[in-house]
PDB file of C-alpha atoms in Angstrom:
ATOM      1  CA  ASP A   1      88.732 -44.519-116.878  1.00 56.00           C
ATOM      2  CA  LYS A   2      90.555 -43.182-113.901  1.00 58.00           C
ATOM      3  CA  LYS A   3      93.603 -42.162-115.885  1.00 61.00           C
ATOM      4  CA  ARG A   4      91.648 -39.989-118.201  1.00 69.00           C
ATOM      5  CA  ILE A   5      89.234 -38.160-115.748  1.00 80.00           C
ATOM      6  CA  ALA A   6      90.808 -38.315-112.400  1.00 87.00           C
ATOM      7  CA  PHE A   7      93.405 -36.116-110.677  1.00 91.00           C
ATOM      8  CA  THR A   8      95.779 -37.363-108.052  1.00 92.00           C
ATOM      9  CA  LEU A   9      95.805 -35.575-104.659  1.00 93.00           C
ATOM     10  CA  LYS A  10      99.518 -34.868-103.796  1.00 93.00           C
ATOM     11  CA  SER A  11      99.638 -35.286 -99.956  1.00 92.00           C
ATOM     12  CA  GLU A  12     102.041 -36.193 -97.136  1.00 88.00           C
ATOM     13  CA  ILE A  13      99.213 -38.605 -96.024  1.00 90.00           C
ATOM     14  CA  PRO A  14      99.930 -42.026 -97.488  1.00 88.00           C
ATOM     15  CA  LEU A  15      96.538 -42.587 -99.123  1.00 88.00           C
ATOM     16  CA  GLU A  16      95.991 -42.685-102.823  1.00 89.00           C
ATOM     17  CA  VAL A  17      93.071 -40.295-103.368  1.00 93.00           C
ATOM     18  CA  ASN A  18      91.715 -39.792-106.898  1.00 93.00           C
ATOM     19  CA  LEU A  19      89.778 -36.520-107.389  1.00 93.00           C
ATOM     20  CA  ILE A  20      87.094 -36.194-109.958  1.00 93.00           C
ATOM     21  CA  TYR A  21      86.034 -32.643-110.575  1.00 93.00           C
ATOM     22  CA  LEU A  22      82.305 -31.891-111.383  1.00 92.00           C
ATOM     23  CA  ASP A  23      82.883 -28.152-112.157  1.00 86.00           C
ATOM     24  CA  PRO A  24      84.621 -27.742-115.531  1.00 79.00           C
ATOM     25  CA  GLU A  25      86.043 -24.240-114.669  1.00 77.00           C
ATOM     26  CA  ILE A  26      88.024 -25.883-111.768  1.00 76.00           C
ATOM     27  CA  VAL A  27      89.632 -28.395-114.054  1.00 73.00           C
ATOM     28  CA  LYS A  28      90.707 -25.619-116.527  1.00 66.00           C
ATOM     29  CA  LEU A  29      93.006 -24.234-113.665  1.00 59.00           C
ATOM     30  CA  ARG A  30      94.932 -27.571-113.491  1.00 62.00           C
ATOM     31  CA  LEU A  31      98.085 -27.737-115.433  1.00 62.00           C
ATOM     32  CA  ASP A  32      98.859 -31.368-114.708  1.00 75.00           C
ATOM     33  CA  ARG A  33      96.948 -34.411-113.285  1.00 84.00           C
ATOM     34  CA  LYS A  34      98.093 -33.665-109.743  1.00 89.00           C
ATOM     35  CA  VAL A  35      96.422 -31.435-107.226  1.00 91.00           C
ATOM     36  CA  ASP A  36      98.227 -29.956-104.168  1.00 92.00           C
ATOM     37  CA  GLU A  37      96.447 -30.825-100.874  1.00 94.00           C
ATOM     38  CA  HIS A  38      96.276 -27.193 -99.800  1.00 94.00           C
ATOM     39  CA  HIS A  39      94.681 -25.893-103.071  1.00 91.00           C
ATOM     40  CA  ILE A  40      92.007 -28.536-103.907  1.00 93.00           C
ATOM     41  CA  GLY A  41      89.403 -26.084-105.186  1.00 92.00           C
ATOM     42  CA  SER A  42      86.485 -27.404-103.236  1.00 95.00           C
ATOM     43  CA  GLU A  43      85.589 -25.799-100.012  1.00 97.00           C
ATOM     44  CA  PRO A  44      83.956 -28.751 -98.445  1.00 98.00           C
ATOM     45  CA  MET A  45      86.738 -31.087 -99.455  1.00 97.00           C
ATOM     46  CA  GLN A  46      89.451 -28.670 -98.320  1.00 97.00           C
ATOM     47  CA  ALA A  47      87.731 -28.335 -94.872  1.00 98.00           C
ATOM     48  CA  PHE A  48      87.602 -32.158 -94.501  1.00 98.00           C
ATOM     49  CA  TRP A  49      91.153 -32.693 -95.703  1.00 97.00           C
ATOM     50  CA  ASN A  50      92.435 -29.935 -93.480  1.00 97.00           C
ATOM     51  CA  GLY A  51      91.200 -32.054 -90.539  1.00 96.00           C
ATOM     52  CA  VAL A  52      92.982 -35.061 -91.915  1.00 95.00           C
ATOM     53  CA  LEU A  53      96.228 -33.003 -92.148  1.00 96.00           C
ATOM     54  CA  HIS A  54      95.779 -31.787 -88.699  1.00 95.00           C
ATOM     55  CA  GLU A  55      96.020 -35.121 -87.193  1.00 92.00           C
ATOM     56  CA  GLY A  56      98.287 -36.705 -89.754  1.00 90.00           C
ATOM     57  CA  TRP A  57      98.635 -40.390 -90.312  1.00 85.00           C
ATOM     58  CA  PRO A  58      98.292 -42.265 -87.011  1.00 76.00           C
ATOM     59  CA  HIS A  59     101.596 -43.382 -85.454  1.00 64.00           C
ATOM     60  CA  ARG A  60     101.430 -42.950 -81.731  1.00 51.00           C
ATOM     61  CA  LYS A  61     100.898 -45.804 -79.427  1.00 47.00           C
ATOM     62  CA  PRO A  62      98.090 -46.196 -76.907  1.00 47.00           C
ATOM     63  CA  PRO A  63      98.552 -45.690 -73.232  1.00 47.00           C
ATOM     64  CA  ALA A  64     100.719 -48.136 -71.224  1.00 39.00           C
ATOM     65  CA  ASP A  65      97.692 -49.437 -69.417  1.00 43.00           C
ATOM     66  CA  PHE A  66      96.248 -50.979 -72.528  1.00 44.00           C
ATOM     67  CA  ARG A  67      98.943 -53.537 -73.362  1.00 39.00           C
ATOM     68  CA  GLY A  68      98.795 -55.691 -76.399  1.00 36.00           C
ATOM     69  CA  ILE A  69      97.151 -53.196 -78.823  1.00 38.00           C
ATOM     70  CA  SER A  70     100.087 -51.296 -80.264  1.00 38.00           C
ATOM     71  CA  SER A  71      99.066 -52.509 -83.772  1.00 38.00           C
ATOM     72  CA  VAL A  72      95.993 -50.070 -83.491  1.00 40.00           C
ATOM     73  CA  TRP A  73      98.323 -47.270 -84.571  1.00 38.00           C
ATOM     74  CA  ALA A  74      99.761 -49.214 -87.585  1.00 39.00           C
ATOM     75  CA  THR A  75     101.507 -47.198 -90.288  1.00 35.00           C
ATOM     76  CA  HIS A  76     100.842 -47.433 -93.908  1.00 36.00           C
ATOM     77  CA  GLY A  77     103.868 -49.762 -94.394  1.00 38.00           C
ATOM     78  CA  ASP A  78     102.445 -52.245 -91.972  1.00 42.00           C
ATOM     79  CA  GLN A  79      99.276 -52.855 -93.925  1.00 41.00           C
ATOM     80  CA  ASP A  80      98.634 -55.900 -96.095  1.00 40.00           C
ATOM     81  CA  GLU A  81      99.283 -54.811 -99.679  1.00 40.00           C
ATOM     82  CA  ASP A  82      95.917 -56.142-100.721  1.00 37.00           C
ATOM     83  CA  PHE A  83      94.176 -53.588 -98.394  1.00 36.00           C
ATOM     84  CA  VAL A  84      96.039 -50.541 -99.558  1.00 44.00           C
ATOM     85  CA  GLU A  85      93.552 -49.411-102.262  1.00 56.00           C
ATOM     86  CA  SER A  86      92.944 -46.220-103.793  1.00 76.00           C
ATOM     87  CA  SER A  87      90.039 -43.929-102.593  1.00 90.00           C
ATOM     88  CA  TYR A  88      88.186 -41.435-104.571  1.00 93.00           C
ATOM     89  CA  ALA A  89      86.268 -38.187-104.264  1.00 95.00           C
ATOM     90  CA  PHE A  90      83.851 -36.296-106.483  1.00 96.00           C
ATOM     91  CA  VAL A  91      84.144 -32.624-105.782  1.00 96.00           C
ATOM     92  CA  GLY A  92      82.808 -29.172-106.814  1.00 95.00           C
ATOM     93  CA  ARG A  93      83.185 -25.782-105.396  1.00 95.00           C
ATOM     94  CA  GLU A  94      80.239 -26.402-102.862  1.00 97.00           C
ATOM     95  CA  TYR A  95      79.963 -30.162-103.024  1.00 98.00           C
ATOM     96  CA  MET A  96      81.951 -33.219-102.116  1.00 97.00           C
ATOM     97  CA  LEU A  97      81.578 -36.999-101.900  1.00 97.00           C
ATOM     98  CA  VAL A  98      84.754 -38.774-100.596  1.00 96.00           C
ATOM     99  CA  HIS A  99      84.968 -42.471-100.152  1.00 94.00           C
ATOM    100  CA  LEU A 100      88.148 -43.672 -98.219  1.00 92.00           C
ATOM    101  CA  ARG A 101      89.255 -47.123 -97.734  1.00 85.00           C
ATOM    102  CA  LEU A 102      91.250 -47.316 -94.465  1.00 77.00           C
ATOM    103  CA  GLY A 103      92.623 -50.860 -94.115  1.00 70.00           C
ATOM    104  CA  TYR A 104      89.565 -53.045 -93.414  1.00 70.00           C
ATOM    105  CA  HIS A 105      86.890 -50.339 -92.976  1.00 76.00           C
ATOM    106  CA  PHE A 106      85.285 -47.677 -95.226  1.00 86.00           C
ATOM    107  CA  THR A 107      84.439 -44.081 -94.586  1.00 91.00           C
ATOM    108  CA  THR A 108      82.230 -42.009 -96.908  1.00 95.00           C
ATOM    109  CA  VAL A 109      81.534 -38.323 -96.399  1.00 97.00           C
ATOM    110  CA  GLU A 110      79.107 -36.283 -98.571  1.00 98.00           C
ATOM    111  CA  ALA A 111      78.585 -32.541 -97.992  1.00 98.00           C
ATOM    112  CA  MET A 112      76.766 -29.549 -99.715  1.00 98.00           C
ATOM    113  CA  CYS A 113      77.835 -26.164 -98.438  1.00 98.00           C
ATOM    114  CA  THR A 114      76.188 -23.211 -99.992  1.00 98.00           C
ATOM    115  CA  ASP A 115      74.887 -19.762 -99.060  1.00 97.00           C
ATOM    116  CA  GLU A 116      71.343 -21.352 -98.947  1.00 97.00           C
ATOM    117  CA  ILE A 117      70.943 -22.981 -95.543  1.00 97.00           C
ATOM    118  CA  SER A 118      68.052 -25.177 -96.762  1.00 97.00           C
ATOM    119  CA  LYS A 119      70.426 -26.996 -99.288  1.00 97.00           C
ATOM    120  CA  ASN A 120      73.281 -27.650 -96.774  1.00 98.00           C
ATOM    121  CA  TYR A 121      74.179 -30.860 -95.171  1.00 98.00           C
ATOM    122  CA  VAL A 122      77.050 -33.186 -94.121  1.00 98.00           C
ATOM    123  CA  ARG A 123      76.471 -36.912 -94.247  1.00 97.00           C
ATOM    124  CA  LEU A 124      78.784 -39.702 -92.988  1.00 96.00           C
ATOM    125  CA  GLU A 125      78.771 -43.401 -93.500  1.00 93.00           C
ATOM    126  CA  HIS A 126      81.207 -45.699 -91.580  1.00 90.00           C
ATOM    127  CA  LYS A 127      81.315 -49.419 -91.847  1.00 86.00           C
ATOM    128  CA  GLY A 128      83.499 -52.427 -91.393  1.00 71.00           C
ATOM    129  CA  GLY A 129      86.705 -53.015 -89.480  1.00 74.00           C
ATOM    130  CA  GLY A 130      89.370 -55.603 -88.840  1.00 77.00           C
ATOM    131  CA  ALA A 131      88.474 -56.505 -85.271  1.00 76.00           C
ATOM    132  CA  SER A 132      85.498 -58.701 -83.856  1.00 83.00           C
ATOM    133  CA  ARG A 133      81.963 -57.499 -84.255  1.00 82.00           C
ATOM    134  CA  ASP A 134      81.541 -56.310 -80.680  1.00 88.00           C
ATOM    135  CA  ARG A 135      84.721 -54.086 -80.968  1.00 89.00           C
ATOM    136  CA  ARG A 136      83.548 -52.621 -84.306  1.00 88.00           C
ATOM    137  CA  ARG A 137      80.095 -51.781 -82.686  1.00 90.00           C
ATOM    138  CA  ARG A 138      81.971 -50.052 -79.879  1.00 91.00           C
ATOM    139  CA  ARG A 139      83.717 -47.824 -82.432  1.00 90.00           C
ATOM    140  CA  VAL A 140      80.506 -46.952 -84.007  1.00 91.00           C
ATOM    141  CA  ASN A 141      79.163 -46.029 -80.672  1.00 93.00           C
ATOM    142  CA  LEU A 142      82.116 -44.029 -79.743  1.00 94.00           C
ATOM    143  CA  ILE A 143      81.833 -41.972 -82.981  1.00 94.00           C
ATOM    144  CA  GLN A 144      78.168 -41.463 -82.469  1.00 93.00           C
ATOM    145  CA  GLN A 145      78.907 -39.944 -79.064  1.00 94.00           C
ATOM    146  CA  LEU A 146      81.668 -37.729 -80.283  1.00 95.00           C
ATOM    147  CA  LEU A 147      79.469 -36.268 -82.999  1.00 95.00           C
ATOM    148  CA  ALA A 148      76.375 -35.661 -80.833  1.00 94.00           C
ATOM    149  CA  PRO A 149      77.596 -32.234 -79.639  1.00 93.00           C
ATOM    150  CA  LEU A 150      77.778 -30.982 -83.251  1.00 95.00           C
ATOM    151  CA  GLY A 151      74.170 -31.883 -83.930  1.00 94.00           C
ATOM    152  CA  PHE A 152      74.609 -35.076 -85.904  1.00 95.00           C
ATOM    153  CA  ASP A 153      71.589 -37.276 -86.086  1.00 88.00           C
ATOM    154  CA  PRO A 154      72.732 -40.934 -85.956  1.00 78.00           C
ATOM    155  CA  GLU A 155      71.374 -44.164 -87.059  1.00 81.00           C
ATOM    156  CA  SER A 156      73.516 -47.319 -86.609  1.00 80.00           C
ATOM    157  CA  ARG A 157      73.018 -51.060 -87.195  1.00 81.00           C
ATOM    158  CA  GLY A 158      75.860 -53.286 -85.825  1.00 78.00           C
ATOM    159  CA  ASP A 159      79.126 -51.896 -87.259  1.00 81.00           C
ATOM    160  CA  PHE A 160      77.286 -49.595 -89.761  1.00 85.00           C
ATOM    161  CA  LEU A 161      76.818 -45.930 -88.974  1.00 90.00           C
ATOM    162  CA  GLU A 162      75.112 -43.413 -90.949  1.00 93.00           C
ATOM    163  CA  THR A 163      74.698 -39.883 -89.430  1.00 94.00           C
ATOM    164  CA  MET A 164      73.848 -36.446 -90.762  1.00 96.00           C
ATOM    165  CA  VAL A 165      73.652 -32.835 -89.823  1.00 96.00           C
ATOM    166  CA  SER A 166      71.664 -30.432 -91.970  1.00 96.00           C
ATOM    167  CA  TYR A 167      70.062 -27.078 -92.456  1.00 96.00           C
ATOM    168  CA  ASP A 168      72.899 -24.988 -90.936  1.00 97.00           C
ATOM    169  CA  ARG A 169      75.317 -22.359 -92.162  1.00 97.00           C
ATOM    170  CA  LYS A 170      78.097 -23.341 -94.459  1.00 97.00           C
ATOM    171  CA  GLU A 171      80.678 -22.044 -91.990  1.00 97.00           C
ATOM    172  CA  LYS A 172      79.296 -24.381 -89.211  1.00 97.00           C
ATOM    173  CA  LEU A 173      79.384 -27.349 -91.702  1.00 98.00           C
ATOM    174  CA  TYR A 174      83.071 -26.546 -92.491  1.00 98.00           C
ATOM    175  CA  GLU A 175      83.676 -26.929 -88.846  1.00 97.00           C
ATOM    176  CA  CYS A 176      81.952 -30.238 -88.858  1.00 97.00           C
ATOM    177  CA  LEU A 177      83.850 -31.534 -91.918  1.00 98.00           C
ATOM    178  CA  GLU A 178      87.201 -30.602 -90.177  1.00 97.00           C
ATOM    179  CA  VAL A 179      86.106 -32.600 -87.256  1.00 97.00           C
ATOM    180  CA  LEU A 180      85.147 -35.517 -89.384  1.00 97.00           C
ATOM    181  CA  GLY A 181      88.655 -35.389 -91.100  1.00 96.00           C
ATOM    182  CA  ARG A 182      90.420 -35.376 -87.803  1.00 95.00           C
ATOM    183  CA  LEU A 183      88.043 -38.153 -86.491  1.00 94.00           C
ATOM    184  CA  THR A 184      88.718 -40.368 -89.514  1.00 92.00           C
ATOM    185  CA  MET A 185      92.403 -40.377 -88.544  1.00 91.00           C
ATOM    186  CA  VAL A 186      92.235 -40.866 -84.793  1.00 91.00           C
ATOM    187  CA  THR A 187      89.659 -43.803 -84.975  1.00 89.00           C
ATOM    188  CA  LYS A 188      91.597 -45.623 -87.768  1.00 84.00           C
ATOM    189  CA  GLN A 189      91.967 -49.161 -86.623  1.00 80.00           C
ATOM    190  CA  LEU A 190      90.740 -48.147 -82.967  1.00 84.00           C
ATOM    191  CA  ASP A 191      88.230 -50.927 -83.030  1.00 82.00           C
ATOM    192  CA  MET A 192      91.071 -53.310 -82.212  1.00 84.00           C
ATOM    193  CA  ALA A 193      91.629 -51.437 -79.031  1.00 89.00           C
ATOM    194  CA  LEU A 194      88.004 -51.400 -77.801  1.00 91.00           C
ATOM    195  CA  THR A 195      87.898 -54.757 -75.904  1.00 91.00           C
ATOM    196  CA  ASN A 196      85.361 -53.533 -73.282  1.00 94.00           C
ATOM    197  CA  ASP A 197      83.077 -50.531 -72.460  1.00 94.00           C
ATOM    198  CA  ARG A 198      85.513 -49.191 -70.076  1.00 95.00           C
ATOM    199  CA  ILE A 199      88.266 -48.793 -72.475  1.00 95.00           C
ATOM    200  CA  MET A 200      85.677 -47.239 -75.045  1.00 95.00           C
ATOM    201  CA  GLU A 201      84.643 -44.641 -72.458  1.00 95.00           C
ATOM    202  CA  TRP A 202      88.462 -43.925 -71.889  1.00 95.00           C
ATOM    203  CA  TYR A 203      88.953 -43.301 -75.443  1.00 95.00           C
ATOM    204  CA  ARG A 204      85.703 -41.178 -75.815  1.00 94.00           C
ATOM    205  CA  LYS A 205      86.757 -38.800 -73.059  1.00 95.00           C
ATOM    206  CA  ASP A 206      90.306 -38.655 -74.339  1.00 95.00           C
ATOM    207  CA  LEU A 207      89.289 -37.868 -77.906  1.00 95.00           C
ATOM    208  CA  ALA A 208      86.550 -35.546 -76.877  1.00 95.00           C
ATOM    209  CA  LYS A 209      89.074 -33.395 -75.181  1.00 95.00           C
ATOM    210  CA  ARG A 210      91.541 -33.721 -78.113  1.00 94.00           C
ATOM    211  CA  LEU A 211      88.920 -32.643 -80.605  1.00 94.00           C
ATOM    212  CA  GLY A 212      87.552 -29.918 -78.489  1.00 92.00           C
ATOM    213  CA  LEU A 213      84.225 -31.657 -78.323  1.00 90.00           C
ATOM    214  CA  ASP A 214      84.017 -31.836 -74.595  1.00 81.00           C
ATOM    215  CA  GLU A 215      83.789 -27.969 -74.356  1.00 69.00           C
ATOM    216  CA  ARG A 216      80.847 -28.055 -76.838  1.00 61.00           C
ATOM    217  CA  ASP A 217      79.154 -30.735 -74.839  1.00 52.00           C
ATOM    218  CA  THR A 218      79.498 -28.583 -71.654  1.00 39.00           C
ATOM    219  CA  LYS A 219      78.147 -25.558 -73.436  1.00 44.00           C
ATOM    220  CA  THR A 220      75.137 -27.438 -74.806  1.00 42.00           C
TER     221      THR A 220
END
């Protein structure tokens, strides 16, 4: 019963995200069924959402050289009503499992961030998309390459990606989660633009620079 157990995330991002709290003491602090996006009460979820807020909802157009793909940066109002569905997140102070539906594809991020390194991990699942299979595969490949400097160990099959980083300090994982939040926004509907490997490589370099991942790659 979503209305009974879920809280609504109040956000400038046009996504309906339902929060389900796993720690009773966090819920006791809530006076209503709405949660401010800057005071979520879950360190991992806050780090991820800070990344989402950093980029904001995609609205810019691609470079002029790539004609005919302006729909890549479609706004919430441009989406088919059938595909504007609610997303959800199970959250605790040290844990999060968020599942986002973004148009035609799904992103799931799970994380445990504690003082005990042996318990810590961040896991990403990404699947689907509105473009052809070869373009969806290129987006998966692009995401894999962008996350490699952060230590993510990827496993992909077609347009499905599962990747994880683990056994690290919680502060490092917060950084990873913020990058994942940003990456979630900048790759939304990007599959439609990836018509060939040359364009994919252009976007990889552009996004690596934008996210500061090119500097990490150079240092490693």
